[in-house]
CSV table of C-alpha atoms in Angstrom, one decimal:
chain,number,residue,atom,x,y,z
A,6,MET,CA,-28.8,-10.2,2.8
A,7,ARG,CA,-30.7,-9.1,-0.2
A,8,LYS,CA,-28.2,-9.0,-3.0
A,9,GLY,CA,-27.2,-5.6,-4.5
A,10,SER,CA,-24.7,-4.9,-7.2
A,11,LEU,CA,-21.3,-3.6,-6.3
A,12,VAL,CA,-21.1,-0.4,-8.3
A,13,VAL,CA,-19.2,2.7,-7.7
A,14,ALA,CA,-20.2,6.3,-7.3
A,15,VAL,CA,-17.6,8.8,-6.5
A,16,GLY,CA,-17.8,12.4,-6.1
A,17,PHE,CA,-16.0,15.9,-7.0
A,18,LEU,CA,-14.3,17.8,-7.0
A,19,VAL,CA,0.7,27.6,5.8
A,20,ALA,CA,2.8,27.2,8.7
A,21,CYS,CA,3.4,23.6,9.6
A,22,SER,CA,3.5,21.3,12.6
A,23,THR,CA,5.2,18.0,12.8
A,24,ARG,CA,3.1,15.2,11.3
A,25,PRO,CA,3.0,12.2,13.8
A,26,SER,CA,2.2,8.7,12.7
A,27,PRO,CA,-1.6,8.3,12.7
A,28,ALA,CA,-3.2,6.0,15.3
A,29,PRO,CA,-6.5,4.3,15.3
A,30,ALA,CA,-7.9,6.4,18.2
A,31,VAL,CA,-10.9,8.7,18.4
A,32,PRO,CA,-9.7,12.3,17.5
A,33,ALA,CA,-9.8,14.5,20.6
A,34,SER,CA,-12.0,17.0,18.8
A,35,GLU,CA,-14.5,14.3,18.0
A,36,ALA,CA,-14.5,12.6,21.4
A,37,THR,CA,-15.4,15.9,23.0
A,38,ALA,CA,-18.1,16.9,20.5
A,39,SER,CA,-21.8,17.1,21.3
A,40,THR,CA,-23.7,14.1,22.6
A,41,ALA,CA,-25.5,13.8,19.3
A,42,VAL,CA,-22.2,13.2,17.6
A,43,THR,CA,-20.7,10.6,19.9
A,44,SER,CA,-23.8,8.6,20.7
A,45,ALA,CA,-24.9,5.7,18.7
A,46,GLU,CA,-28.2,7.4,17.9
A,47,PRO,CA,-28.7,9.0,14.5
A,48,ALA,CA,-27.5,12.6,14.1
A,49,ALA,CA,-30.0,15.3,14.7
A,50,ASP,CA,-31.7,16.7,11.6
A,51,SER,CA,-30.3,19.7,10.7
A,52,ALA,CA,-17.2,-2.7,-14.9
A,53,PRO,CA,-13.8,-2.5,-13.7
A,54,VAL,CA,-11.5,-0.8,-16.2
A,55,ALA,CA,-8.2,-2.5,-17.0
A,56,LEU,CA,-5.4,0.0,-16.5
A,57,ALA,CA,-1.6,-0.3,-16.8
A,58,SER,CA,-1.4,1.9,-13.7
A,59,LEU,CA,-3.5,4.3,-11.7
A,60,SER,CA,-1.8,7.2,-13.4
A,61,ASP,CA,-3.8,6.2,-16.6
A,62,LEU,CA,-7.1,7.0,-14.9
A,63,LYS,CA,-8.5,10.4,-15.9
A,64,ILE,CA,-11.8,11.6,-14.6
A,65,GLY,CA,-13.2,14.9,-15.6
A,66,PRO,CA,-15.4,16.7,-18.2
A,67,PHE,CA,-16.2,14.6,-21.2
A,68,ALA,CA,-14.5,11.6,-19.8
A,69,ALA,CA,-17.6,9.3,-20.1
A,70,GLU,CA,-21.3,9.1,-20.5
A,71,ALA,CA,-23.4,8.9,-17.3
A,72,ALA,CA,-25.0,5.5,-16.6
A,73,HIS,CA,-28.5,6.9,-16.7
A,74,PRO,CA,-28.7,9.8,-19.1
A,75,GLU,CA,-32.5,9.7,-19.1
A,76,GLN,CA,-32.5,10.6,-15.4
A,77,SER,CA,-30.6,13.9,-16.0
A,78,LEU,CA,-32.6,16.4,-14.0
A,79,CYS,CA,-31.6,15.4,-10.5
A,80,THR,CA,-35.0,16.3,-9.2
A,81,GLU,CA,-35.1,16.7,-5.5
A,82,ALA,CA,-37.6,14.4,-3.8
A,83,SER,CA,-40.7,16.0,-2.4
A,84,GLY,CA,-40.2,17.3,1.2
A,85,ALA,CA,-36.4,17.0,1.0
A,86,ARG,CA,-34.4,19.6,3.0
A,87,GLY,CA,-31.1,21.4,2.8
A,88,PHE,CA,-28.5,21.4,0.1
A,89,TYR,CA,-27.9,18.2,-1.9
A,90,GLY,CA,-27.2,15.6,0.6
A,91,PHE,CA,-28.6,12.9,3.0
A,92,TYR,CA,-30.2,13.9,6.2
A,93,ARG,CA,-32.0,12.1,9.1
A,94,THR,CA,-35.4,13.1,7.9
A,95,ASP,CA,-35.0,11.5,4.5
A,96,ALA,CA,-37.5,8.9,3.4
A,97,TRP,CA,-35.6,5.6,3.2
A,98,GLU,CA,-36.5,2.0,2.2
A,99,LYS,CA,-36.1,-0.1,5.3
A,100,GLY,CA,-33.1,-2.4,5.2
A,101,ASN,CA,-31.3,-0.6,2.4
A,102,THR,CA,-28.0,0.5,4.0
A,103,VAL,CA,-25.1,2.5,2.9
A,104,LEU,CA,-21.9,1.7,4.8
A,105,THR,CA,-19.6,4.7,5.4
A,106,PHE,CA,-16.2,4.8,7.2
A,107,ASP,CA,-14.6,8.0,8.6
A,108,ASP,CA,-11.2,9.2,9.6
A,109,GLY,CA,-8.9,7.1,7.5
A,110,PRO,CA,-6.7,6.2,5.9
A,111,HIS,CA,-4.9,4.5,8.7
A,112,PRO,CA,-2.0,2.1,8.0
A,113,THR,CA,-3.4,-0.8,10.0
A,114,ALA,CA,-7.1,-0.1,10.7
A,115,THR,CA,-8.1,0.7,7.1
A,116,PRO,CA,-6.6,-2.5,5.5
A,117,ARG,CA,-8.6,-4.6,8.1
A,118,VAL,CA,-11.8,-2.8,7.0
A,119,LEU,CA,-11.0,-3.3,3.4
A,120,ASP,CA,-10.3,-7.0,3.9
A,121,LEU,CA,-13.6,-7.5,5.6
A,122,LEU,CA,-15.5,-5.7,2.9
A,123,ALA,CA,-13.7,-7.8,0.3
A,124,LYS,CA,-14.6,-11.0,2.1
A,125,HIS,CA,-18.3,-10.2,1.8
A,126,GLU,CA,-18.2,-8.3,-1.5
A,127,LEU,CA,-19.7,-5.2,0.1
A,128,PRO,CA,-19.5,-1.6,-1.2
A,129,ALA,CA,-18.6,1.3,1.1
A,130,THR,CA,-17.8,5.0,1.1
A,131,PHE,CA,-14.7,6.2,2.9
A,132,PHE,CA,-14.6,9.8,4.1
A,133,VAL,CA,-10.9,10.4,4.4
A,134,VAL,CA,-9.1,13.1,6.4
A,135,GLY,CA,-6.5,15.0,4.4
A,136,ARG,CA,-3.8,15.1,7.0
A,137,ALA,CA,-3.9,11.3,7.3
A,138,ILE,CA,-2.8,10.9,3.6
A,139,SER,CA,1.0,10.6,3.3
A,140,ARG,CA,3.7,8.7,1.6
A,141,ASP,CA,2.9,5.8,3.9
A,142,THR,CA,-0.9,5.8,3.5
A,143,TYR,CA,-1.5,6.9,-0.1
A,144,PRO,CA,-1.5,3.3,-1.4
A,145,LEU,CA,-4.7,2.8,0.7
A,146,ILE,CA,-6.4,5.6,-1.3
A,147,GLN,CA,-5.4,3.6,-4.4
A,148,ARG,CA,-6.7,0.4,-2.9
A,149,ILE,CA,-10.0,1.9,-1.9
A,150,VAL,CA,-10.7,3.0,-5.5
A,151,ALA,CA,-9.3,-0.2,-7.0
A,152,GLU,CA,-11.6,-2.4,-5.0
A,153,GLY,CA,-14.7,-0.6,-6.1
A,154,HIS,CA,-15.4,1.7,-3.2
A,155,THR,CA,-16.1,5.4,-3.1
A,156,LEU,CA,-14.1,8.2,-1.6
A,157,GLY,CA,-15.4,11.3,0.1
A,158,SER,CA,-13.8,14.2,1.9
A,159,HIS,CA,-13.9,14.5,5.7
A,160,SER,CA,-11.9,17.8,5.6
A,161,TYR,CA,-8.1,18.1,6.1
A,162,SER,CA,-7.8,18.9,9.8
A,163,HIS,CA,-10.9,17.3,11.3
A,164,ASP,CA,-12.0,20.5,13.0
A,165,VAL,CA,-15.5,20.1,14.3
A,166,LYS,CA,-15.9,23.9,14.8
A,167,MET,CA,-15.2,25.2,11.3
A,168,THR,CA,-18.5,27.0,11.2
A,169,ARG,CA,-18.6,30.2,13.2
A,170,VAL,CA,-21.9,32.1,12.9
A,171,GLY,CA,-20.2,35.4,13.8
A,172,ALA,CA,-17.9,35.1,10.9
A,173,PRO,CA,-19.8,33.6,8.0
A,174,ALA,CA,-17.5,34.6,5.1
A,175,ASP,CA,-14.4,33.5,7.0
A,176,SER,CA,-16.1,30.2,7.8
A,177,VAL,CA,-16.9,29.5,4.2
A,178,GLU,CA,-13.3,30.1,3.2
A,179,THR,CA,-12.2,27.7,6.0
A,180,ILE,CA,-14.6,25.0,5.0
A,181,VAL,CA,-13.9,25.3,1.2
A,182,GLY,CA,-10.1,25.2,1.8
A,183,GLN,CA,-10.3,22.1,4.0
A,184,HIS,CA,-12.2,20.0,1.5
A,185,ALA,CA,-10.4,21.4,-1.5
A,186,VAL,CA,-7.0,20.4,-0.1
A,187,THR,CA,-8.2,16.9,0.8
A,188,ALA,CA,-9.5,16.5,-2.8
A,189,ILE,CA,-6.0,17.6,-4.1
A,190,LEU,CA,-4.4,14.9,-1.8
A,191,ILE,CA,-6.7,12.3,-3.2
A,192,ASP,CA,-5.6,13.2,-6.7
A,193,ILE,CA,-1.9,13.1,-5.7
A,194,SER,CA,-2.4,9.7,-4.1
A,195,LEU,CA,-3.9,8.2,-7.3
A,196,MET,CA,-1.1,9.6,-9.4
A,197,ALA,CA,1.7,8.5,-7.1
A,198,LYS,CA,4.0,5.7,-8.3
A,199,SER,CA,6.0,5.6,-5.1
A,200,GLY,CA,6.4,7.2,-1.7
A,201,ASP,CA,9.1,9.5,-3.1
A,202,ASP,CA,6.8,10.4,-6.0
A,203,PHE,CA,4.0,11.3,-3.6
A,204,ASP,CA,6.4,13.5,-1.6
A,205,ALA,CA,7.6,15.2,-4.7
A,206,MET,CA,4.1,16.1,-5.8
A,207,PHE,CA,3.2,17.2,-2.3
A,208,SER,CA,6.2,19.5,-2.2
A,209,GLN,CA,5.4,20.9,-5.7
A,210,VAL,CA,1.8,21.8,-4.8
A,211,PHE,CA,2.1,22.9,-1.2
A,212,GLU,CA,5.7,24.1,-1.1
A,213,ARG,CA,6.0,22.5,2.3
A,214,ASP,CA,7.9,19.6,3.9
A,215,PRO,CA,5.7,16.5,3.2
A,216,ALA,CA,6.5,15.3,6.8
A,217,GLN,CA,4.7,18.4,8.2
A,218,TRP,CA,1.0,18.9,8.5
A,219,LEU,CA,-0.5,22.0,6.8
A,220,THR,CA,-2.0,24.4,9.4
A,221,PRO,CA,-5.6,25.5,9.1
A,222,GLY,CA,-4.5,29.1,8.7
A,223,ALA,CA,-2.3,28.2,5.7
A,224,ILE,CA,-5.1,26.2,4.1
A,225,LYS,CA,-7.6,29.0,4.4
A,226,SER,CA,-5.3,31.7,3.1
A,227,GLU,CA,-3.5,29.6,0.4
A,228,TYR,CA,-5.9,27.0,-0.9
A,229,ARG,CA,-6.5,28.8,-4.2
A,230,THR,CA,-2.7,29.0,-4.7
A,231,PHE,CA,-2.5,25.3,-3.9
A,232,SER,CA,-5.2,24.6,-6.4
A,233,ALA,CA,-3.4,26.6,-9.2
A,234,ARG,CA,-0.2,24.6,-8.6
A,235,HIS,CA,-2.2,21.4,-8.6
A,236,ASP,CA,-3.6,22.3,-12.0
A,237,GLU,CA,0.0,22.8,-13.2
A,238,LEU,CA,0.9,19.4,-11.8
A,239,LEU,CA,-2.0,17.7,-13.5
A,240,ALA,CA,-1.0,19.3,-16.9
A,241,GLU,CA,2.5,18.0,-16.4
A,242,ARG,CA,1.2,14.5,-15.7
A,243,GLY,CA,-0.8,14.6,-19.0
A,244,TYR,CA,-4.3,15.6,-17.8
A,245,GLU,CA,-6.3,18.0,-20.0
A,246,ASP,CA,-7.9,21.1,-18.6
A,247,GLY,CA,-10.6,20.1,-16.1
A,248,GLU,CA,-9.5,16.5,-15.8
A,249,HIS,CA,-8.7,15.0,-12.5
A,250,PRO,CA,-7.7,11.5,-11.4
A,251,TYR,CA,-10.8,11.6,-9.1
A,252,THR,CA,-13.8,13.9,-8.8
A,253,VAL,CA,-15.0,14.2,-5.2
A,254,LEU,CA,-18.7,14.6,-4.9
A,255,TYR,CA,-19.3,13.4,-1.4
A,256,SER,CA,-18.3,15.3,1.8
A,257,ARG,CA,-19.0,14.9,5.5
A,258,PRO,CA,-18.5,17.6,8.1
A,259,PRO,CA,-16.2,16.6,11.0
A,260,GLY,CA,-18.4,15.6,13.9
A,261,GLY,CA,-21.4,16.4,11.8
A,262,GLY,CA,-20.6,20.2,12.0
A,263,PRO,CA,-23.5,22.6,12.3
A,264,TYR,CA,-26.0,19.9,11.3
A,265,VAL,CA,-25.8,18.2,14.7
A,266,GLU,CA,-24.8,21.2,16.9
A,267,HIS,CA,-26.8,24.2,18.0
A,268,ASP,CA,-25.8,26.8,15.4
A,269,GLY,CA,-29.2,26.7,14.0
A,270,ALA,CA,-30.2,27.8,10.6
A,271,ALA,CA,-27.4,30.3,10.4
A,272,GLY,CA,-24.7,27.7,10.8
A,273,ILE,CA,-26.3,25.4,8.3
A,274,ALA,CA,-26.6,28.2,5.8
A,275,ILE,CA,-22.9,28.8,6.1
A,276,TYR,CA,-22.0,25.2,5.5
A,277,ASP,CA,-24.4,24.9,2.7
A,278,SER,CA,-22.8,28.0,1.0
A,279,ALA,CA,-19.4,26.2,1.2
A,280,LEU,CA,-20.9,23.1,-0.3
A,281,ARG,CA,-22.3,25.1,-3.2
A,282,GLU,CA,-18.8,26.6,-3.9
A,283,LEU,CA,-17.2,23.2,-3.5
A,284,LYS,CA,-19.8,21.5,-5.7
A,285,MET,CA,-20.0,18.7,-3.2
A,286,MET,CA,-22.9,16.8,-1.6
A,287,ASN,CA,-23.4,16.6,2.1
A,288,VAL,CA,-23.6,13.1,3.6
A,289,MET,CA,-25.0,12.9,7.2
A,290,TRP,CA,-26.1,9.6,8.8
A,291,HIS,CA,-29.2,7.8,10.0
A,292,GLY,CA,-27.4,5.5,12.5
A,293,ALA,CA,-24.0,5.0,14.0
A,294,SER,CA,-21.9,2.1,15.3
A,295,GLY,CA,-21.2,4.0,18.5
A,296,ASP,CA,-17.4,3.6,18.1
A,297,THR,CA,-16.9,7.2,19.2
A,298,VAL,CA,-18.7,6.8,22.6
A,299,PRO,CA,-15.8,7.0,25.0
A,300,GLU,CA,-17.0,4.5,27.6
A,301,LYS,CA,-18.5,2.2,24.9
A,302,ARG,CA,-16.2,2.2,21.9
A,303,SER,CA,-14.5,-1.0,23.0
A,304,ASP,CA,-17.8,-2.8,24.0
A,305,TYR,CA,-18.2,-5.7,21.6
A,306,GLY,CA,-21.9,-6.2,22.3
A,307,PHE,CA,-22.7,-2.5,22.1
A,308,LEU,CA,-21.0,-2.1,18.7
A,309,THR,CA,-22.5,-5.3,17.2
A,310,ASP,CA,-26.0,-4.4,18.5
A,311,ASN,CA,-25.8,-1.0,16.9
A,312,LEU,CA,-24.6,-2.4,13.6
A,313,ALA,CA,-27.5,-4.8,13.5
A,314,LYS,CA,-30.1,-2.3,14.6
A,315,TYR,CA,-29.2,0.4,12.1
A,316,SER,CA,-28.5,-1.9,9.2
A,317,LYS,CA,-32.0,-3.3,9.6
A,318,SER,CA,-33.6,0.2,9.8
A,319,GLY,CA,-31.6,1.3,6.7
A,320,GLY,CA,-30.0,4.5,5.7
A,321,VAL,CA,-26.5,5.8,5.9
A,322,LEU,CA,-24.6,4.0,8.6
A,323,LEU,CA,-21.6,5.8,10.2
A,324,ILE,CA,-18.6,3.7,11.2
A,325,HIS,CA,-15.0,4.6,11.8
A,326,ASP,CA,-12.0,2.8,10.3
A,327,TYR,CA,-10.7,2.3,13.9
A,328,ILE,CA,-13.8,0.4,15.1
A,329,ARG,CA,-13.0,-2.8,17.0
A,330,SER,CA,-12.3,-5.2,14.1
A,331,ASP,CA,-14.0,-8.3,15.6
A,332,ALA,CA,-17.1,-6.3,16.2
A,333,LEU,CA,-17.1,-5.1,12.6
A,334,ALA,CA,-16.5,-8.6,11.4
A,335,LYS,CA,-19.5,-9.9,13.3
A,336,GLY,CA,-21.6,-7.0,12.3
A,337,LEU,CA,-20.9,-7.4,8.6
A,338,GLU,CA,-21.5,-11.2,8.8
A,339,ARG,CA,-24.9,-10.6,10.3
A,340,MET,CA,-25.8,-8.1,7.6
A,341,VAL,CA,-24.9,-10.6,4.9
A,342,GLN,CA,-26.9,-13.4,6.6
A,343,ASP,CA,-30.0,-11.2,7.1
A,344,ASP,CA,-32.4,-11.3,4.2
A,345,ALA,CA,-34.0,-8.1,5.4
A,346,VAL,CA,-30.7,-6.1,4.9
A,347,LYS,CA,-29.3,-5.0,1.6
A,348,ILE,CA,-26.0,-3.1,1.5
A,349,VAL,CA,-26.1,-0.7,-1.4
A,350,PRO,CA,-23.5,1.7,-2.8
A,351,ILE,CA,-24.1,5.4,-2.1
A,352,ASP,CA,-24.9,6.0,-5.8
A,353,ASP,CA,-28.1,3.9,-5.3
A,354,ALA,CA,-29.1,6.3,-2.5
A,355,VAL,CA,-28.5,9.3,-4.8
A,356,ARG,CA,-30.7,7.8,-7.4
A,357,ALA,CA,-33.4,7.1,-4.9
A,358,LYS,CA,-33.5,10.6,-3.6
A,359,TYR,CA,-32.7,12.7,-6.6
A,360,ARG,CA,-33.7,10.5,-9.5
A,361,CYS,CA,-30.3,10.6,-11.1
A,362,ASP,CA,-27.0,8.9,-10.5
A,363,GLY,CA,-23.9,10.5,-9.0
A,364,ASN,CA,-22.3,11.1,-12.4
A,365,THR,CA,-25.3,13.2,-13.5
A,366,LEU,CA,-25.5,15.1,-10.2
A,367,THR,CA,-21.8,15.9,-10.4
A,368,ALA,CA,-22.4,17.2,-14.0
A,369,LYS,CA,-25.2,19.3,-12.7
A,370,LEU,CA,-23.3,20.8,-9.8
A,371,HIS,CA,-20.4,21.7,-12.2
A,372,GLY,CA,-22.8,23.2,-14.8
A,373,ALA,CA,-21.8,20.6,-17.4
A,374,ALA,CA,-24.1,18.8,-19.8
A,375,PRO,CA,-25.7,15.6,-18.3
A,376,GLY,CA,-23.4,12.7,-18.9
A,377,SER,CA,-20.3,14.8,-19.5
A,378,VAL,CA,-18.7,14.2,-16.2
A,379,LEU,CA,-17.6,10.8,-14.9
A,380,ALA,CA,-17.9,11.0,-11.2
A,381,GLY,CA,-16.1,7.7,-10.5
A,382,GLY,CA,-15.5,4.1,-11.3
A,383,SER,CA,-13.7,1.0,-10.2
A,384,ILE,CA,-10.3,0.7,-11.8
A,385,GLY,CA,-9.4,-3.0,-11.2
A,386,PRO,CA,-6.6,-4.5,-9.2
A,387,LEU,CA,-3.3,-2.6,-8.8
A,388,PRO,CA,-0.4,-4.0,-10.8
A,389,ALA,CA,1.9,-6.2,-8.8
A,390,GLY,CA,4.4,-4.1,-6.9
A,391,PHE,CA,2.6,-0.9,-7.8
A,392,GLY,CA,3.0,1.9,-5.3
A,393,GLY,CA,5.9,2.3,-2.8
């Protein structure tokens, strides 16, 4: 593998039903999504900081200078399409691959993925599902950031049908609420000192039992209220106005959303409108491991062949936390041994397409001066015994 530096780019930002323990299985909504989503083929176009604790991390306006202030315009590459994001038609340097993992955090699957990435010193981006974040899994959010990886939002409920062409305004509210609530849960996870502390913050912001899932209806109708309470919580925890433990720039639609289905330009326009309001960047994929294909997701050869094929071709590679672990181990080993493959952090891909880093793009989307928003960073190892 061609060596690349491990750097971090991060991004910005109810009635309830009983929350079951998560399991490393394909979500039913995703397993029944369109062929383009579940096949292994690409989707259709459409310096560590020493901290006493994670609670000391504050990311927000005026937190730090961007790494490349001279590249401050975030100029879109010629011929690029859609809102800020990565799409199948992007020009891409062969062999430069961004690893992405969806649908975590999961209490057993996600640690296995992190262990394998640590073994090979590889960077990745984790698109997390809000309802999977709880008192039991929040330490994994901390670990992902502490080990130098990037977090993105994969929505709260993982509903692959959030975009409804017949109800555009309602759809935008749904999409914005889903990603906004997930960003709140990422913040809560990074501030939490124990499971009880996580639950207390959850209860304060959402005024719900932490053991219950938020319903999509509650999220859509109350996400602004949740955000206001979250701002109050941040102030109580010592954050200045506009500061967050983490600013989520990257998001991915569940199942690929309208970008892989047949809603056409109208559906894409709806989702793009939500992204503009969220100030988030859309991350599609150029190749997939195939771990959502029902009859193939346990096929070792199928999975390892796809990992080899799409890492060689380069681009954003879609994998799920629950992928068969021995197949992932072999796939990553092959990537490391292949001189034609270079695993790069997602920030490198932003720089290649938009001529600026993730920090600067985040500043632009938020209307801040270039270099005024720190979009992310690795925070070093967790203190012994930290998190409960």
